[in-house]
Amino acid sequence: MSEEKSLNFIEEIISQDLASGKYAQILTRFPPEPNGYLHIGHAKSICLNFGLSLHFGGGTNLRFDDTNPTTEETEYVESIKADLKWLGFNWVKECYASDYFDTLYGFAVQLIEKGLAYVDDSSPEEIALQKGTPTAAGTGNEYRNRSIAENLELFSNMKLGKYEDGTKVLRAKIDLANPNMLLRDPIIYRIKKAHHHRTGDKWCIYPMYDFAHGQSDSIENITHSICTLEFIPHRALYDWCIDQLGIFPSKQYEFSRLNITYTILSKRKLLQLVQEHHVDSWDDPRMPTISGMRRRGYTPESIRDFCDRIGIAKRENIIDFSLLEFCVREHLNKIAQRRMVVTDPIKLVITNYEKGEEILNSENNPEDAQGGVRAVPFSKELWIERGDFMEEPTKKYFRLGPGLMVRLKSAYIVKCESFEKDAAGVVQTVYVTYVPESKSGADTSGIHVKGTLHWVSAQHAVPVVLNEYDRLFKVEDVAGAEGDFKDYINEQSLTKTHAWAEPALLADPLDARFQFIRKGYFYQDTTSTQEALVFNRTVTLKDAWAKEQKK
RNA sequence: UGCCUGAUAGUAUAAUGGUAGUACGACUGUUUUUGGUGCAGUUUGUCUUGGUUCGAAUCCAGGUCGGGCAACCA
């Protein structure tokens, strides 16, 4: 337990509960509905729940909140488990609300027997109408006065499948005038003759969230049930159910959900992006899903670090996307293998280089003294970036231009002697002379240059495809922007580039993390093959020169 | 017009009646064979009006602004 960091309000509550002896150890839970893929907002909840039990001692259950058979699928269950494991968390028990269907049914019967629940034959519209409005009390109906015996029989018949979907519901009998709309006789069971991904066709009635969640927490002896702010009004119902049933008193606590600039964190909207082909899939590297971020090259460490930094509180927030970028850069800088890739090539010819070719060594990672070196072939003709040559260099331009000198990374210092344009006036070739005694690591030339360029030997170059990603949306606050969120989609969020790479990439493992020097961090895409290498740009490098140019 | 919540630099998050701090961002400088990294520094803040107090971001009262609540979703 590290004491130097101050506690957030939930950690505060837990340390008090532990100190007072209320609990000997804590048990939290992560309760996704298996109706979509996990995203970075879930990661915040995951890191919180698992982090809490790791920090204070105890455990965390993984519980699938699968009470709505029409939206849930096993595919989602599997992806959620895979994402959780990848993030590095282990749950104590794998639970399903559907495992409690029998118990939950019994709870409902208990409520009926206490005169606290009744079967209502009204239509959804009628029920909504009878609920009143936030400022006007609701009105009852004749079904509210049904006898216990009648309710018992009707509810049993509901279970037996004697009624059609939507014709009857079971409601808790609480208070139709309560200022909290959720307490105005909430529906706790509805008829759905649908196939459930786990219970199959065994059930045709399913409990609502409010009659399943708190009870599931209680059944598992969850001590601290942590959810997001929009569930605050549900807490009264949560407690009411537990009180009336007299079961283990789990307690609900709420924190604010995560928002990030230039993206959306809503399963419903993310599903829409997939279904309407604005992105390729749930794991499209542009998606803020865990699987998308994994494919893009984010590391579990960087996501956990991000969740650590954003903090836990109760106020609405929107985190800068740049914080996420900072976190992944910081981690990748330490572990990524440096490689050289040229994306928009022009030819560089070294006129006085007569050796044919030679093999140079270049460090894999300057941050890691044990990282070793790799062999990089060097020759008379190289590819360099078009952006690294300027016909008429501006002041503060440290790259190549007529008469200017630069170092070629891990190789020699060269001086630009001349250049050649094609018919259209576009520069195609730059002619330089090199300084033989300036060889990297054995430089006796005494020459000091300000710029260092990456390069690839033309005859050894390997073709690769780079997926360069930009933000998915054009506005900062997508959820808060007026109108349809899809109007703000950035159509240029993906740029595919053909590039030349150094041959070392051919021998690198599939899951290696790379920094393409001066370009950014890259990770091999799932579609990449030895014959056609494809890399996703996880994030660019910070670019002080781009900033300087804007001035 | 009801109920529930919340409000500290650009963005987050601490300070639990006693020096408003930290991170990211931005800006300087410095180091550097990545205009990367590292290092040093600068910048900007307690929603408002009263009250209690020796002392208020913190407690009290009123106001303002934000978010949520009327799914057989979770």
PDB file of N, CA and C in Angstrom, chain A residues 337-339 361-375:
ATOM      1  N   GLN A 337      11.428  -1.066 -30.347  1.00  0.00           N
ATOM      2  CA  GLN A 337      12.614  -1.251 -31.175  1.00  0.00           C
ATOM      3  C   GLN A 337      12.663  -0.143 -32.229  1.00  0.00           C
ATOM      4  N   ARG A 338      13.823   0.514 -32.361  1.00  0.00           N
ATOM      5  CA  ARG A 338      13.931   1.578 -33.371  1.00  0.00           C
ATOM      6  C   ARG A 338      14.230   0.943 -34.737  1.00  0.00           C
ATOM      7  N   ARG A 339      13.516   1.415 -35.728  1.00  0.00           N
ATOM      8  CA  ARG A 339      13.752   0.955 -37.091  1.00  0.00           C
ATOM      9  C   ARG A 339      13.619   2.161 -38.010  1.00  0.00           C
ATOM     10  N   ASN A 361      25.938  -0.816 -37.822  1.00  0.00           N
ATOM     11  CA  ASN A 361      25.175  -1.198 -36.638  1.00  0.00           C
ATOM     12  C   ASN A 361      24.390   0.001 -36.135  1.00  0.00           C
ATOM     13  N   SER A 362      23.166  -0.254 -35.734  1.00  0.00           N
ATOM     14  CA  SER A 362      22.353   0.828 -35.184  1.00  0.00           C
ATOM     15  C   SER A 362      21.682   0.334 -33.915  1.00  0.00           C
ATOM     16  N   GLU A 363      21.666   1.150 -32.894  1.00  0.00           N
ATOM     17  CA  GLU A 363      21.101   0.710 -31.609  1.00  0.00           C
ATOM     18  C   GLU A 363      19.594   0.485 -31.742  1.00  0.00           C
ATOM     19  N   ASN A 364      19.143  -0.561 -31.026  1.00  0.00           N
ATOM     20  CA  ASN A 364      17.716  -0.888 -31.065  1.00  0.00           C
ATOM     21  C   ASN A 364      16.879   0.062 -30.221  1.00  0.00           C
ATOM     22  N   ASN A 365      17.491   0.533 -29.143  1.00  0.00           N
ATOM     23  CA  ASN A 365      16.733   1.432 -28.277  1.00  0.00           C
ATOM     24  C   ASN A 365      17.689   2.236 -27.413  1.00  0.00           C
ATOM     25  N   PRO A 366      17.828   3.523 -27.687  1.00  0.00           N
ATOM     26  CA  PRO A 366      18.761   4.338 -26.918  1.00  0.00           C
ATOM     27  C   PRO A 366      18.384   4.437 -25.437  1.00  0.00           C
ATOM     28  N   GLU A 367      17.139   4.085 -25.103  1.00  0.00           N
ATOM     29  CA  GLU A 367      16.706   4.148 -23.700  1.00  0.00           C
ATOM     30  C   GLU A 367      17.131   2.896 -22.948  1.00  0.00           C
ATOM     31  N   ASP A 368      17.563   1.896 -23.695  1.00  0.00           N
ATOM     32  CA  ASP A 368      17.852   0.592 -23.097  1.00  0.00           C
ATOM     33  C   ASP A 368      19.282   0.179 -23.436  1.00  0.00           C
ATOM     34  N   ALA A 369      20.159   0.319 -22.461  1.00  0.00           N
ATOM     35  CA  ALA A 369      21.576   0.034 -22.677  1.00  0.00           C
ATOM     36  C   ALA A 369      21.799  -1.423 -23.070  1.00  0.00           C
ATOM     37  N   GLN A 370      20.885  -2.315 -22.657  1.00  0.00           N
ATOM     38  CA  GLN A 370      21.012  -3.739 -22.976  1.00  0.00           C
ATOM     39  C   GLN A 370      20.271  -4.107 -24.271  1.00  0.00           C
ATOM     40  N   GLY A 371      19.740  -3.105 -24.938  1.00  0.00           N
ATOM     41  CA  GLY A 371      18.890  -3.356 -26.110  1.00  0.00           C
ATOM     42  C   GLY A 371      19.623  -3.880 -27.326  1.00  0.00           C
ATOM     43  N   GLY A 372      20.939  -3.707 -27.353  1.00  0.00           N
ATOM     44  CA  GLY A 372      21.705  -4.248 -28.465  1.00  0.00           C
ATOM     45  C   GLY A 372      21.588  -3.426 -29.740  1.00  0.00           C
ATOM     46  N   VAL A 373      22.179  -3.988 -30.793  1.00  0.00           N
ATOM     47  CA  VAL A 373      22.181  -3.301 -32.080  1.00  0.00           C
ATOM     48  C   VAL A 373      21.683  -4.253 -33.153  1.00  0.00           C
ATOM     49  N   ARG A 374      21.356  -3.684 -34.294  1.00  0.00           N
ATOM     50  CA  ARG A 374      20.950  -4.488 -35.435  1.00  0.00           C
ATOM     51  C   ARG A 374      21.807  -4.070 -36.625  1.00  0.00           C
ATOM     52  N   ALA A 375      21.895  -4.961 -37.611  1.00  0.00           N
ATOM     53  CA  ALA A 375      22.666  -4.661 -38.809  1.00  0.00           C
ATOM     54  C   ALA A 375      21.788  -3.916 -39.805  1.00  0.00           C
TER      55      ALA A 375
END
